[in-house]
Protein backbone atom coordinates (compact mmCIF):
# COMPACT_ATOMS: atom_id res chain seq x y z
CA UNK A 1 0.00 0.00 0.00
CA UNK A 2 3.00 2.29 0.08
CA UNK A 3 2.72 2.85 3.84
CA UNK A 4 5.38 1.89 6.36
CA UNK A 5 4.62 -1.10 8.54
CA UNK A 6 4.34 1.14 11.61
CA UNK A 7 1.35 2.90 10.03
CA UNK A 8 -0.77 -0.16 10.79
CA UNK A 9 -1.93 -0.98 14.29
CA UNK A 10 -3.79 -4.16 15.07
CA UNK A 11 -6.49 -4.31 17.76
CA UNK A 12 -7.99 -7.27 19.57
CA UNK A 13 -11.23 -5.52 20.56
CA UNK A 14 -14.50 -5.38 18.65
CA UNK A 15 -14.47 -1.57 18.59
CA UNK A 16 -11.40 -1.59 16.34
CA UNK A 17 -13.49 -1.86 13.20
CA UNK A 18 -14.89 1.64 13.72
CA UNK A 19 -11.64 3.32 14.73
CA UNK A 20 -8.92 4.70 12.51
CA UNK A 21 -5.39 4.98 13.79
CA UNK A 22 -3.00 7.67 12.67
CA UNK A 23 0.62 6.80 13.32
CA UNK A 24 2.13 9.42 11.03
CA UNK A 25 5.37 10.72 12.54
CA UNK A 26 5.30 8.57 15.65
CA UNK A 27 8.79 7.18 14.89
CA UNK A 28 12.03 8.80 13.68
CA UNK A 29 12.77 8.19 9.98
CA UNK A 30 15.78 5.87 9.55
CA UNK A 31 16.57 7.37 6.17
CA UNK A 32 16.46 10.92 7.52
CA UNK A 33 18.89 9.88 10.27
CA UNK A 34 21.28 8.68 7.54
CA UNK A 35 20.65 11.86 5.54
CA UNK A 36 18.99 10.26 2.52
CA UNK A 37 15.16 10.41 2.95
CA UNK A 38 13.64 10.97 -0.49
CA UNK A 39 10.09 11.65 0.80
CA UNK A 40 10.63 15.05 2.39
CA UNK A 41 7.39 16.51 3.84
CA UNK A 42 5.40 13.50 2.54
CA UNK A 43 7.36 11.12 4.78
CA UNK A 44 5.27 9.13 7.27
CA UNK A 45 8.11 9.27 9.79
CA UNK A 46 9.38 12.16 11.91
CA UNK A 47 12.39 14.16 10.72
CA UNK A 48 13.69 15.13 14.15
CA UNK A 49 12.33 15.28 17.70
CA UNK A 50 10.18 18.36 17.00
CA UNK A 51 8.02 16.34 14.57
CA UNK A 52 7.72 13.27 16.81
CA UNK A 53 4.27 12.73 18.34
CA UNK A 54 2.04 10.09 19.98
CA UNK A 55 -0.31 7.88 17.92
CA UNK A 56 -3.91 9.16 17.66
CA UNK A 57 -7.04 7.07 17.70
CA UNK A 58 -9.78 8.71 15.67
CA UNK A 59 -13.43 7.77 15.71
CA UNK A 60 -14.13 8.01 19.43
CA UNK A 61 -15.26 11.08 21.31
CA UNK A 62 -12.37 12.49 23.43
CA UNK A 63 -14.48 12.14 26.58
CA UNK A 64 -15.04 8.47 25.72
CA UNK A 65 -11.30 7.89 25.54
CA UNK A 66 -10.92 9.44 29.00
CA UNK A 67 -13.77 7.31 30.39
CA UNK A 68 -12.28 4.11 28.96
CA UNK A 69 -8.83 4.98 30.31
CA UNK A 70 -10.27 5.64 33.77
CA UNK A 71 -12.12 2.33 33.93
CA UNK A 72 -9.65 0.07 32.11
CA UNK A 73 -6.40 1.54 33.44
CA UNK A 74 -7.43 3.31 36.63
CA UNK A 75 -6.65 6.76 35.24
CA UNK A 76 -8.17 10.02 36.49
CA UNK A 77 -11.95 10.00 36.35
CA UNK A 78 -13.71 12.57 34.17
CA UNK A 79 -16.48 14.57 35.91
CA UNK A 80 -19.18 12.60 34.05
CA UNK A 81 -17.84 9.32 35.42
CA UNK A 82 -17.61 10.70 38.98
CA UNK A 83 -21.28 11.72 38.82
CA UNK A 84 -22.38 8.26 37.64
CA UNK A 85 -20.24 6.57 40.30
CA UNK A 86 -21.78 8.75 43.07
CA UNK A 87 -25.33 8.01 41.84
CA UNK A 88 -24.66 4.28 41.68
CA UNK A 89 -22.95 4.18 45.07
CA UNK A 90 -26.04 5.87 46.56
CA UNK A 91 -28.24 3.17 45.02
CA UNK A 92 -25.93 0.44 46.34
CA UNK A 93 -26.05 1.89 49.88
CA UNK A 94 -29.67 3.04 50.13
CA UNK A 95 -31.55 1.14 47.42
CA UNK A 96 -33.61 2.68 44.68
CA UNK A 97 -33.24 2.82 40.95
CA UNK A 98 -32.01 5.08 38.16
CA UNK A 99 -32.58 5.14 34.41
CA UNK A 100 -30.19 6.68 31.88
CA UNK A 101 -31.16 7.54 28.31
CA UNK A 102 -29.45 9.30 25.39
CA UNK A 103 -26.06 7.85 26.30
CA UNK A 104 -23.16 7.32 23.95
CA UNK A 105 -22.19 3.63 23.68
CA UNK A 106 -19.05 4.15 25.78
CA UNK A 107 -21.04 5.93 28.50
CA UNK A 108 -23.53 3.05 28.58
CA UNK A 109 -20.65 0.56 28.78
CA UNK A 110 -19.07 2.56 31.63
CA UNK A 111 -22.27 2.58 33.69
CA UNK A 112 -22.66 -1.18 33.14
CA UNK A 113 -19.07 -1.64 34.40
CA UNK A 114 -19.64 0.54 37.46
CA UNK A 115 -22.95 -1.19 38.28
CA UNK A 116 -21.33 -4.62 38.02
CA UNK A 117 -18.50 -3.55 40.32
CA UNK A 118 -21.02 -2.34 42.92
CA UNK A 119 -23.15 -5.50 42.70
CA UNK A 120 -26.15 -3.68 41.20
CA UNK A 121 -28.62 -5.07 38.70
CA UNK A 122 -28.57 -3.38 35.30
CA UNK A 123 -30.30 -3.80 31.97
CA UNK A 124 -30.35 -1.93 28.65
CA UNK A 125 -33.69 -1.74 26.83
CA UNK A 126 -34.68 -0.28 23.48
CA UNK A 127 -32.95 -0.08 20.12
CA UNK A 128 -30.41 2.36 18.71
CA UNK A 129 -30.83 5.93 19.89
CA UNK A 130 -33.85 4.90 21.95
CA UNK A 131 -31.79 2.73 24.32
CA UNK A 132 -32.26 3.25 28.04
CA UNK A 133 -30.08 1.80 30.77
CA UNK A 134 -31.86 0.84 34.00
CA UNK A 135 -29.94 0.26 37.24
CA UNK A 136 -31.36 -0.86 40.58
CA UNK A 137 -30.29 -2.42 43.84
CA UNK A 138 -30.65 -6.20 43.99
CA UNK A 139 -33.67 -7.46 45.92
CA UNK A 140 -33.06 -7.80 49.64
CA UNK A 141 -32.30 -11.34 50.74
CA UNK A 142 -34.99 -12.91 52.88
CA UNK A 143 -33.91 -13.89 56.35
CA UNK A 144 -34.32 -17.59 56.95
CA UNK A 145 -36.50 -18.56 59.88
CA UNK A 146 -34.73 -20.34 62.70
CA UNK A 147 -36.66 -23.46 63.88
Tab-separated table of C-alpha atoms in Angstrom, residues 4-119:
chain	number	residue	atom	x	y	z
A	4	UNK	CA	5.377	1.887	6.364
A	5	UNK	CA	4.621	-1.097	8.537
A	6	UNK	CA	4.342	1.141	11.606
A	7	UNK	CA	1.350	2.904	10.031
A	8	UNK	CA	-0.770	-0.157	10.793
A	9	UNK	CA	-1.928	-0.982	14.294
A	10	UNK	CA	-3.793	-4.160	15.071
A	11	UNK	CA	-6.485	-4.314	17.759
A	12	UNK	CA	-7.992	-7.269	19.566
A	13	UNK	CA	-11.226	-5.523	20.555
A	14	UNK	CA	-14.496	-5.378	18.651
A	15	UNK	CA	-14.475	-1.568	18.590
A	16	UNK	CA	-11.396	-1.588	16.337
A	17	UNK	CA	-13.489	-1.857	13.196
A	18	UNK	CA	-14.890	1.642	13.716
A	19	UNK	CA	-11.637	3.319	14.732
A	20	UNK	CA	-8.923	4.702	12.510
A	21	UNK	CA	-5.392	4.977	13.791
A	22	UNK	CA	-3.003	7.668	12.673
A	23	UNK	CA	0.623	6.800	13.320
A	24	UNK	CA	2.127	9.417	11.032
A	25	UNK	CA	5.374	10.717	12.536
A	26	UNK	CA	5.301	8.573	15.652
A	27	UNK	CA	8.788	7.182	14.885
A	28	UNK	CA	12.027	8.797	13.680
A	29	UNK	CA	12.774	8.186	9.983
A	30	UNK	CA	15.781	5.872	9.549
A	31	UNK	CA	16.571	7.371	6.168
A	32	UNK	CA	16.460	10.925	7.520
A	33	UNK	CA	18.890	9.877	10.266
A	34	UNK	CA	21.283	8.679	7.540
A	35	UNK	CA	20.646	11.859	5.542
A	36	UNK	CA	18.986	10.257	2.517
A	37	UNK	CA	15.165	10.414	2.950
A	38	UNK	CA	13.636	10.966	-0.490
A	39	UNK	CA	10.086	11.647	0.798
A	40	UNK	CA	10.626	15.050	2.392
A	41	UNK	CA	7.394	16.514	3.838
A	42	UNK	CA	5.404	13.499	2.537
A	43	UNK	CA	7.359	11.118	4.784
A	44	UNK	CA	5.274	9.127	7.273
A	45	UNK	CA	8.113	9.274	9.790
A	46	UNK	CA	9.382	12.161	11.909
A	47	UNK	CA	12.385	14.158	10.719
A	48	UNK	CA	13.688	15.128	14.155
A	49	UNK	CA	12.329	15.280	17.696
A	50	UNK	CA	10.185	18.357	16.998
A	51	UNK	CA	8.017	16.339	14.573
A	52	UNK	CA	7.716	13.268	16.813
A	53	UNK	CA	4.266	12.728	18.340
A	54	UNK	CA	2.043	10.088	19.978
A	55	UNK	CA	-0.314	7.877	17.919
A	56	UNK	CA	-3.911	9.163	17.660
A	57	UNK	CA	-7.041	7.072	17.696
A	58	UNK	CA	-9.784	8.710	15.670
A	59	UNK	CA	-13.429	7.773	15.708
A	60	UNK	CA	-14.135	8.010	19.428
A	61	UNK	CA	-15.262	11.076	21.308
A	62	UNK	CA	-12.371	12.488	23.429
A	63	UNK	CA	-14.481	12.141	26.585
A	64	UNK	CA	-15.044	8.474	25.719
A	65	UNK	CA	-11.299	7.894	25.535
A	66	UNK	CA	-10.916	9.436	28.999
A	67	UNK	CA	-13.766	7.313	30.392
A	68	UNK	CA	-12.278	4.106	28.963
A	69	UNK	CA	-8.832	4.980	30.306
A	70	UNK	CA	-10.269	5.642	33.774
A	71	UNK	CA	-12.122	2.329	33.930
A	72	UNK	CA	-9.655	0.071	32.114
A	73	UNK	CA	-6.401	1.540	33.437
A	74	UNK	CA	-7.428	3.310	36.632
A	75	UNK	CA	-6.651	6.761	35.235
A	76	UNK	CA	-8.166	10.021	36.486
A	77	UNK	CA	-11.952	9.998	36.352
A	78	UNK	CA	-13.714	12.571	34.174
A	79	UNK	CA	-16.476	14.571	35.909
A	80	UNK	CA	-19.177	12.598	34.053
A	81	UNK	CA	-17.841	9.318	35.422
A	82	UNK	CA	-17.608	10.695	38.981
A	83	UNK	CA	-21.284	11.716	38.823
A	84	UNK	CA	-22.379	8.262	37.644
A	85	UNK	CA	-20.241	6.568	40.303
A	86	UNK	CA	-21.784	8.747	43.067
A	87	UNK	CA	-25.328	8.009	41.835
A	88	UNK	CA	-24.664	4.275	41.680
A	89	UNK	CA	-22.948	4.183	45.074
A	90	UNK	CA	-26.038	5.874	46.561
A	91	UNK	CA	-28.245	3.173	45.019
A	92	UNK	CA	-25.926	0.441	46.342
A	93	UNK	CA	-26.052	1.889	49.880
A	94	UNK	CA	-29.665	3.035	50.133
A	95	UNK	CA	-31.552	1.138	47.422
A	96	UNK	CA	-33.612	2.685	44.680
A	97	UNK	CA	-33.235	2.817	40.946
A	98	UNK	CA	-32.007	5.082	38.156
A	99	UNK	CA	-32.581	5.145	34.411
A	100	UNK	CA	-30.194	6.683	31.877
A	101	UNK	CA	-31.157	7.536	28.310
A	102	UNK	CA	-29.449	9.298	25.393
A	103	UNK	CA	-26.063	7.853	26.301
A	104	UNK	CA	-23.160	7.324	23.946
A	105	UNK	CA	-22.191	3.631	23.684
A	106	UNK	CA	-19.049	4.146	25.778
A	107	UNK	CA	-21.036	5.928	28.495
A	108	UNK	CA	-23.530	3.054	28.583
A	109	UNK	CA	-20.647	0.559	28.784
A	110	UNK	CA	-19.068	2.556	31.630
A	111	UNK	CA	-22.265	2.575	33.687
A	112	UNK	CA	-22.656	-1.177	33.143
A	113	UNK	CA	-19.069	-1.645	34.395
A	114	UNK	CA	-19.640	0.540	37.462
A	115	UNK	CA	-22.947	-1.190	38.278
A	116	UNK	CA	-21.332	-4.623	38.017
A	117	UNK	CA	-18.502	-3.548	40.316
A	118	UNK	CA	-21.020	-2.339	42.915
A	119	UNK	CA	-23.155	-5.503	42.702
